[in-house]
CSV table of C-alpha atoms in Angstrom, one decimal:
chain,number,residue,atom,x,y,z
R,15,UNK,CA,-84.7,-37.4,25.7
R,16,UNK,CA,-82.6,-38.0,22.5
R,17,UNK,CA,-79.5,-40.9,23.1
R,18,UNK,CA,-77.0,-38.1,22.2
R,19,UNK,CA,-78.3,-35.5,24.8
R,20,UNK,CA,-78.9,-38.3,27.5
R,21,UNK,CA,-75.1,-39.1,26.7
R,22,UNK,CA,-73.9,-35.4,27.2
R,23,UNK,CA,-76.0,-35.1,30.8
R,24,UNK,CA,-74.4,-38.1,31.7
R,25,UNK,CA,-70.6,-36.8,30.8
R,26,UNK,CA,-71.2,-34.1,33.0
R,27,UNK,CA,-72.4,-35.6,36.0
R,28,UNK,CA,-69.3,-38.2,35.3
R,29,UNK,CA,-66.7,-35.2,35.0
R,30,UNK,CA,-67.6,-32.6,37.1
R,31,UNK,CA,-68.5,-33.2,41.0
R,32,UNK,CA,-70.4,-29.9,41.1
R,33,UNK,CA,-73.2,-31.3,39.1
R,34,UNK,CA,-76.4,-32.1,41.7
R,35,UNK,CA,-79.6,-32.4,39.3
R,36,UNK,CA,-80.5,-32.8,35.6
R,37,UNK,CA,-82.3,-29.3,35.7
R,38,UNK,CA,-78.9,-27.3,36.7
R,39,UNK,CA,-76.8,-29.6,33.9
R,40,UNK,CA,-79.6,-28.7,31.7
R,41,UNK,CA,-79.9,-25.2,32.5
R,42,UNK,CA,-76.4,-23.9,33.9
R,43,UNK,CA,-73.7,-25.6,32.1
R,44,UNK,CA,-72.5,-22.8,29.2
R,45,UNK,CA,-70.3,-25.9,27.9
R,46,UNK,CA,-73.0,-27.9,27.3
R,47,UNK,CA,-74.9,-25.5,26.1
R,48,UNK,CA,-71.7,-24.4,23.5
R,49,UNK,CA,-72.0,-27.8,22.3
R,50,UNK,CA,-75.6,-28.2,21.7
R,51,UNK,CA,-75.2,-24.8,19.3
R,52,UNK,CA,-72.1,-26.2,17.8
R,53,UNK,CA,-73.4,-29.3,16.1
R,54,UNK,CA,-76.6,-27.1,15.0
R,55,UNK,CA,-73.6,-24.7,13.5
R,56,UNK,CA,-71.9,-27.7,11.7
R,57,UNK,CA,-74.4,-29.3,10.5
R,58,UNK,CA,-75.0,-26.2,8.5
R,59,UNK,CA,-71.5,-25.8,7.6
R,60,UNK,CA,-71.1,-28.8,6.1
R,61,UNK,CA,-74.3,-28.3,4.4
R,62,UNK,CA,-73.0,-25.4,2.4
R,63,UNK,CA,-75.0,-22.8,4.7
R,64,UNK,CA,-71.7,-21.4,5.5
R,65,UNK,CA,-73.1,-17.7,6.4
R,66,UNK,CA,-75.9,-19.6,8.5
R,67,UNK,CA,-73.5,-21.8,10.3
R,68,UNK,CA,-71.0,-18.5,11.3
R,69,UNK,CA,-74.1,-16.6,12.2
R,70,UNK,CA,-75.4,-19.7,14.6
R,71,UNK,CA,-71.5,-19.7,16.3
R,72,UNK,CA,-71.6,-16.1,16.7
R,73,UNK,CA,-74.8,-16.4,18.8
R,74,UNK,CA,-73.1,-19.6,20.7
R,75,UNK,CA,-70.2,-17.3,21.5
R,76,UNK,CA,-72.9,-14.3,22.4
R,77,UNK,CA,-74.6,-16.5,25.4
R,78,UNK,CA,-71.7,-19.6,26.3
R,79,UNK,CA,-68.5,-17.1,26.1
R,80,UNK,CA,-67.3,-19.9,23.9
R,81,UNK,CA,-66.2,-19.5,20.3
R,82,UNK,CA,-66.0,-22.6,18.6
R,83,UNK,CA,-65.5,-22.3,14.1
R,84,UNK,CA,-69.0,-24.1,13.0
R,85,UNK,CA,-65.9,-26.2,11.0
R,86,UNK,CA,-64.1,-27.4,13.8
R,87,UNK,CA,-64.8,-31.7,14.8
R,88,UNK,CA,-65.9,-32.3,18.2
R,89,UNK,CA,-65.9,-36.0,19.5
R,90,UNK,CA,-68.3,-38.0,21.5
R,91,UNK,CA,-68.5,-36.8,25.4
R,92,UNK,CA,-66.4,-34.1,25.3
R,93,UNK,CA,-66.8,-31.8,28.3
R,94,UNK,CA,-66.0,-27.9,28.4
R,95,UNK,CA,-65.9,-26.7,32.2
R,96,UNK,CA,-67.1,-23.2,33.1
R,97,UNK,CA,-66.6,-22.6,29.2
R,98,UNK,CA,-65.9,-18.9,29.5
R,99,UNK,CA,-62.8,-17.5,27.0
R,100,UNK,CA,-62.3,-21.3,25.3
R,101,UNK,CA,-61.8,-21.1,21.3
R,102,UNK,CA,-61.3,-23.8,18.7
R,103,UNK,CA,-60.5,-22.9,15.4
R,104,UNK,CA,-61.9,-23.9,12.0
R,105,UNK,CA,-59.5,-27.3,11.2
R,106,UNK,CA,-59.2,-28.0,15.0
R,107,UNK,CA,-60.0,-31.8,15.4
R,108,UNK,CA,-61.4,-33.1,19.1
R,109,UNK,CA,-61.4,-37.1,19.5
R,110,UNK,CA,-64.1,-38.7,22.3
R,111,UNK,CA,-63.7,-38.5,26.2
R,112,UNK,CA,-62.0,-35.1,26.3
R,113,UNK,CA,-61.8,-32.9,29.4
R,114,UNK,CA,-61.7,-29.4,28.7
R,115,UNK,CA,-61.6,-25.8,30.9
R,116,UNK,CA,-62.0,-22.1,30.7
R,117,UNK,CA,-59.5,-20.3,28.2
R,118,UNK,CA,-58.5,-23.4,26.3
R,119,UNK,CA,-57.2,-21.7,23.2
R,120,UNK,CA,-56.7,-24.4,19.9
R,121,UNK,CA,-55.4,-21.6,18.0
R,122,UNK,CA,-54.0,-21.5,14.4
R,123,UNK,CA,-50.1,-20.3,13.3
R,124,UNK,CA,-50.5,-19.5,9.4
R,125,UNK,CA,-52.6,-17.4,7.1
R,126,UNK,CA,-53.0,-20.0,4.5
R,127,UNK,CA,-56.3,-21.9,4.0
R,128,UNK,CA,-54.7,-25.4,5.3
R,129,UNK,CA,-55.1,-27.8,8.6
R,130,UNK,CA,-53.6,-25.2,10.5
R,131,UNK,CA,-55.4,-25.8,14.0
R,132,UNK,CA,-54.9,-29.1,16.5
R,133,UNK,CA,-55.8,-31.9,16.5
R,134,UNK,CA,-56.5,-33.7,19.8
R,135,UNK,CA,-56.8,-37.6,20.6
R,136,UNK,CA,-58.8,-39.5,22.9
R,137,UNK,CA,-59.5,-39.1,27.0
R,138,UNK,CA,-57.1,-36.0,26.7
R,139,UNK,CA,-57.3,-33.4,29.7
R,140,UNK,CA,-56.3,-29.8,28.9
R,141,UNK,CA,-56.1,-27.7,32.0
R,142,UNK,CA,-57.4,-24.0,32.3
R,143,UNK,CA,-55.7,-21.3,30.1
R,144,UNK,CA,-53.8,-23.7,28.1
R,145,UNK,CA,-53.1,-22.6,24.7
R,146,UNK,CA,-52.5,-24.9,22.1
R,147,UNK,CA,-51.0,-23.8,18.4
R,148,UNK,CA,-50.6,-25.4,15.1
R,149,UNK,CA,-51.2,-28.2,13.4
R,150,UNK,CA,-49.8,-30.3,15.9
R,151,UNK,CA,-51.4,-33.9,17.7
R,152,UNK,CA,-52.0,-34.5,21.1
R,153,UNK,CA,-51.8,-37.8,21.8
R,154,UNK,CA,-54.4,-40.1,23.3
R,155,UNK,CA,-54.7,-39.6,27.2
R,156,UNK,CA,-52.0,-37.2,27.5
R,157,UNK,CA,-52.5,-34.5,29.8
R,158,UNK,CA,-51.8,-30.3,29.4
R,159,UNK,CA,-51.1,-28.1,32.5
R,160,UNK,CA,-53.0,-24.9,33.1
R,161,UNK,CA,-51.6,-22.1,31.2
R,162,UNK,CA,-49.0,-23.8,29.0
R,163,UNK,CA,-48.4,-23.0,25.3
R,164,UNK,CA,-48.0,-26.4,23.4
R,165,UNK,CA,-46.2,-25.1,19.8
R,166,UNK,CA,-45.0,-29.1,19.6
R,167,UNK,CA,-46.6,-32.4,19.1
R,168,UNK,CA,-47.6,-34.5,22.5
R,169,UNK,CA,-47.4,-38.3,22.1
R,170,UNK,CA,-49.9,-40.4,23.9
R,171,UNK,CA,-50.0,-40.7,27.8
R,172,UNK,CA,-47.5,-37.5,28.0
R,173,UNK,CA,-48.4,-34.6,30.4
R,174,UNK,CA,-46.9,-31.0,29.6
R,175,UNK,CA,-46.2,-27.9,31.3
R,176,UNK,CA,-44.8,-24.4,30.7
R,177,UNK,CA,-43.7,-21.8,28.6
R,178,UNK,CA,-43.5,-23.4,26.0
R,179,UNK,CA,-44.8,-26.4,27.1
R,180,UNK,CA,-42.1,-29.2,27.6
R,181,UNK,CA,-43.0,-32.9,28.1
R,182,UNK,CA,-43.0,-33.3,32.0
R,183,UNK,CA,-43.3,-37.2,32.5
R,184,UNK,CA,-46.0,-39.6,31.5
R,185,UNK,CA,-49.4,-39.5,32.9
R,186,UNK,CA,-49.3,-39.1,36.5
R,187,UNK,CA,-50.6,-41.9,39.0
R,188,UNK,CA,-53.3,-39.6,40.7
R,189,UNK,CA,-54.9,-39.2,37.6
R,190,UNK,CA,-58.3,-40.9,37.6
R,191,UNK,CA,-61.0,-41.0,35.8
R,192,UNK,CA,-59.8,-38.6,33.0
R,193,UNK,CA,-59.6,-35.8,36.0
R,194,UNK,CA,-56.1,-33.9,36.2
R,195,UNK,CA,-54.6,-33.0,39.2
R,196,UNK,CA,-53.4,-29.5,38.6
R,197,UNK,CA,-51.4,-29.1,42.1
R,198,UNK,CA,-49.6,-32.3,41.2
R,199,UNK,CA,-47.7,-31.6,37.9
R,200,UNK,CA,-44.4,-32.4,37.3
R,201,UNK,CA,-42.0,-29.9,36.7
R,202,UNK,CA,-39.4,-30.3,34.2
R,203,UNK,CA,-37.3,-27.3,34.8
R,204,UNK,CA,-36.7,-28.4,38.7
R,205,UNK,CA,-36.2,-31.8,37.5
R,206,UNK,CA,-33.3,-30.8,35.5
R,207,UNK,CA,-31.8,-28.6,38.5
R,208,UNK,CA,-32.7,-31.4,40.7
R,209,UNK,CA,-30.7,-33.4,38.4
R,210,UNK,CA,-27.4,-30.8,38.5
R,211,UNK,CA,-27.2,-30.6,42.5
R,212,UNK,CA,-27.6,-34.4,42.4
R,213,UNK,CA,-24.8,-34.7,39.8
R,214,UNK,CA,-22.7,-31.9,41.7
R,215,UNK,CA,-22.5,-33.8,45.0
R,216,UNK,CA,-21.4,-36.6,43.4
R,217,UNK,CA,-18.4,-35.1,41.7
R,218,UNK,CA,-17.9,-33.3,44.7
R,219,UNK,CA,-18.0,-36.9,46.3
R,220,UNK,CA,-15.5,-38.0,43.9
R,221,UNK,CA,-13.0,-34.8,44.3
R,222,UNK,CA,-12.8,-35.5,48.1
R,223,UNK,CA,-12.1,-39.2,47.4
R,224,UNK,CA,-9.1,-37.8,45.1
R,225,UNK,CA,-7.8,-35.8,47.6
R,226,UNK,CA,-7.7,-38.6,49.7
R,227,UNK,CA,-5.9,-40.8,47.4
R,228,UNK,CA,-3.5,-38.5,46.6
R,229,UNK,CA,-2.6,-37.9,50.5
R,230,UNK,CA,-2.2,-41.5,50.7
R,231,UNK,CA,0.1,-41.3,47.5
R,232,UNK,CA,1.6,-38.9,49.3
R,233,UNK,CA,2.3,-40.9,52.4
R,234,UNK,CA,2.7,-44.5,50.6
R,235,UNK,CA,2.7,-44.4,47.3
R,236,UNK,CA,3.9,-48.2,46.9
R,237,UNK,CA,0.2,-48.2,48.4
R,238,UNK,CA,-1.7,-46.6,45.4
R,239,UNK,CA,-4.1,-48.5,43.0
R,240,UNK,CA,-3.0,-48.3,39.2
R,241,UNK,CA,-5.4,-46.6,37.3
R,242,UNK,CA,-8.0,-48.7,35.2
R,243,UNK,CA,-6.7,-49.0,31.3
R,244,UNK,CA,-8.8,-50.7,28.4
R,245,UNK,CA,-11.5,-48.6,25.9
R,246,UNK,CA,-13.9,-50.9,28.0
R,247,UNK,CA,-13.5,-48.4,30.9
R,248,UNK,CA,-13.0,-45.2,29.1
R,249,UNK,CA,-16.5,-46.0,27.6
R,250,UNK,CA,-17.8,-46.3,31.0
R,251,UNK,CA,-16.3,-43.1,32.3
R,252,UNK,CA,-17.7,-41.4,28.5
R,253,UNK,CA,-21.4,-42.7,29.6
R,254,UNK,CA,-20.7,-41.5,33.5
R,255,UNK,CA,-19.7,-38.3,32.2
R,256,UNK,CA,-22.3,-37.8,29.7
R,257,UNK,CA,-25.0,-38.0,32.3
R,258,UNK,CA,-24.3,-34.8,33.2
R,259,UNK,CA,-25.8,-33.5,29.8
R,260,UNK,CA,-29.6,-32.7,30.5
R,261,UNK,CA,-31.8,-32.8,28.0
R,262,UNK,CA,-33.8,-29.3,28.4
R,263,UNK,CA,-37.1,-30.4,26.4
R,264,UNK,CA,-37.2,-33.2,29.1
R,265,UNK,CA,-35.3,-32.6,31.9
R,266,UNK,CA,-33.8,-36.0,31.7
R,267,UNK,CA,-30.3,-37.0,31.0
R,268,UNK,CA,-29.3,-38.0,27.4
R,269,UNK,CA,-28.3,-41.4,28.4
R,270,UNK,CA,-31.5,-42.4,30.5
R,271,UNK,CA,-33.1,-40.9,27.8
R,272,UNK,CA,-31.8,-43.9,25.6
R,273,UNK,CA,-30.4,-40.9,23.7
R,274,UNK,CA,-26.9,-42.5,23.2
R,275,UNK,CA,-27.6,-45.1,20.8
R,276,UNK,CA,-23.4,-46.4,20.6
R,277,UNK,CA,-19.7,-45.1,21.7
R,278,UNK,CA,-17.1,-46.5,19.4
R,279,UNK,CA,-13.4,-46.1,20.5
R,280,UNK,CA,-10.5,-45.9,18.2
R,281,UNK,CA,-7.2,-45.4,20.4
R,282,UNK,CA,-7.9,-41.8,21.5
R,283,UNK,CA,-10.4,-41.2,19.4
R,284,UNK,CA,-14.1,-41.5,19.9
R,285,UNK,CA,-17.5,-41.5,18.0
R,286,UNK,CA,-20.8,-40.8,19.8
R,287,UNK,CA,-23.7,-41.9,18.1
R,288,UNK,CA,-26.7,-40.4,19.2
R,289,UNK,CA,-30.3,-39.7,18.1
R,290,UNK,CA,-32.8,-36.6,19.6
R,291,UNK,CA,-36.3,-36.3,20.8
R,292,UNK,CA,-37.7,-34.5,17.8
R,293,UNK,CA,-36.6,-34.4,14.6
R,294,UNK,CA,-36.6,-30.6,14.6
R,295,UNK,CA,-35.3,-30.0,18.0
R,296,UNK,CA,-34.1,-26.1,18.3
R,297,UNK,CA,-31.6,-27.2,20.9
R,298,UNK,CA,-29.6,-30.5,18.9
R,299,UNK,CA,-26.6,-28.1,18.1
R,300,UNK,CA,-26.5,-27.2,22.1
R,301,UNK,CA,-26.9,-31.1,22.8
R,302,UNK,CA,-24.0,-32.0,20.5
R,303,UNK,CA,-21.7,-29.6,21.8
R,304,UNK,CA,-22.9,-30.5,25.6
R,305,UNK,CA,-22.0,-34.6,24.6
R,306,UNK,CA,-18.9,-33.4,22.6
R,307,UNK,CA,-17.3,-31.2,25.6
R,308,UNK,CA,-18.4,-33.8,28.6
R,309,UNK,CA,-16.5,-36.8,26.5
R,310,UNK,CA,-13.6,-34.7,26.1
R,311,UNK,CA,-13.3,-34.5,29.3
R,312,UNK,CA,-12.6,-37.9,30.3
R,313,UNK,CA,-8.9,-39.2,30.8
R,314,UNK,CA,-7.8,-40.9,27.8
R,315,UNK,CA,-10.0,-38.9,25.1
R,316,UNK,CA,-8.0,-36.9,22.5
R,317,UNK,CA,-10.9,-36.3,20.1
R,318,UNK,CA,-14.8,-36.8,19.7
R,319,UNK,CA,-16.8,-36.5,16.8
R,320,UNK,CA,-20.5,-36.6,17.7
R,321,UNK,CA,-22.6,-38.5,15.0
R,322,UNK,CA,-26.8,-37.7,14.9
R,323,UNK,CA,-28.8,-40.8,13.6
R,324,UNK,CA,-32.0,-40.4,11.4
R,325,UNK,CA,-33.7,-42.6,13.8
R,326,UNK,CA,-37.2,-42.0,15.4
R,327,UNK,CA,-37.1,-41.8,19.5
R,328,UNK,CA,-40.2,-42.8,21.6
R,329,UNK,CA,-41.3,-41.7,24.6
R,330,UNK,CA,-43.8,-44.7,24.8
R,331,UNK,CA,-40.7,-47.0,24.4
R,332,UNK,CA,-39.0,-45.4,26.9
R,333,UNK,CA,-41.8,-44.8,29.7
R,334,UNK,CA,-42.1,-49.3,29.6
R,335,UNK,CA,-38.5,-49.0,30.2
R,336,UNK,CA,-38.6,-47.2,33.6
């Protein structure tokens, strides 16, 4: 038995617990079996048989129920579960050790004759129905939740869910052995609520215990605190406040983010220096406005001018941080 085919047989038996003998892997796994046609399909391709090598995908696609563009790059190991409904396109790009399941769409976005298709790292896991547009990169051992539509790049070690998909967390702990749990993804969206009820009892918290000051200023004022003065602890009260802006693509506060790169007082006046997730992030006007309003609100603030750096954010950097 050729190294390569051994090497496949094995990658099954190592991803899939269903697997019982070498026969049934041989016989009844459609993903393999997609595979095996593929590289007979780009070998042609690059050969110049370009009719030969569509005609040998179309047959693939005929018996596996998966459609995979004789030009698309398929790593060492890769696995496609069940198989049925999954298509790559021509310029998709699939590194070793990936984990793929039914309906896995790596679709394309233009009509131009360019890398228009994905491009997916290393020990990636890509979870049933997922679709994936673009000419975006998955990073190495990230991880994408059934039936989420990535339009956006995913850096290494990042798991994603959703409509579109947002970036959920890093990889979670019960992931082992490239497997993904799909009953145990994180959800961004109920983060962020999460986040706004925990933020809401707090300043509900913090209106009772002003209530109860003022009763006691009532009462005794000779017995009331002076208020703290200095930009020192208006910054303070700016970075408090501004933890109630949630970042949506995350559903993570700006300032645990590390999105709030410097606050620089002048009297009343204050500049907030801040950088985003993605260069071309759809929401930075909302953002700036949400860090703009929540400064404003603090006691002592007359004016604030948010400022956007042209600085790169990572998630790597800040996943070592927590």
């Amino acid at each position: 038995m050729p190294g390569r085919v051994r090497e496949d047989i094995e990658t099954v038996f190592a991803k899939d617990p269903a697997a019982k003998t070498v026969w049934e892997v041989i016989f009844c796994y459609p993903g393999l079996h997609a595979l095996w046609l593929h590289r007979v399909a780009h070998f042609l391709w690059r050969h110049g048989l370009l009719f030969l090598g569509r005609f040998v995908s179309h047959l693939n696609r005929w018996l596996t129920g998966v459609e995979i563009h004789p030009g698309a790059k398929i790593g060492r190991r890769v696995f496609i579960d069940h198989g049925m409904g999954v298509v790559i396109g021509e310029t998709a790009e699939i590194g070793d050790d990936v984990l793929m399941y039914q309906g896995v769409v790596l679709g394309g976005t233009t009509m131009r004759k360019t890398k228009r298709h994905p491009t997916i790292g290393n020990h990636v896991v890509i979870g049933a129905g997922a679709t994936l547009l673009g000419p975006i990169t998955v990073g190495d051992g990230a991880r994408i939740g059934a039936g989420s539509v990535v339009i956006k790049s995913v850096p290494a070690g990042a798991t994603v869910v959703g409509v579109p998909g947002r970036i959920a967390g890093p990889k979670p702990p019960e992931v082992i052995e490239n497997h993904l749990r799909h009953d145990k993804l994180p959800d961004p969206v109920l983060r962020a609520l999460s986040e706004f009820q925990k933020r809401q009892s707090e300043l509900e918290e913090r209106i009772q215990e002003l209530e109860r000051a003022l009763q006691t200023a009532a009462m005794r004022p000779w017995a009331v605190p002076l208020p703290l003065e200095g930009e020192v602890a208006i910054e303070a009260d700016i970075r408090e406040a501004l933890k109630e802006v949630i970042d949506p693509e995350v559903g993570i506060n700006v300032v645990d983010l590390g999105l709030i790169k410097e606050i620089r007082m002048n009297g009343g006046r204050v500049e907030v220096k801040m950088v985003l997730t993605t260069p071309a992030c759809p929401l930075a006007d909302y953002l700036v406005e949400q860090v703009r309003r929540k400064a404003e609100s603090v006691a002592g603030v007359e004016t604030v001018e948010v400022t956007l750096l042209d600085e790169p954010w990572s998630w790597e950097r800040f996943v070592r941080q927590k």
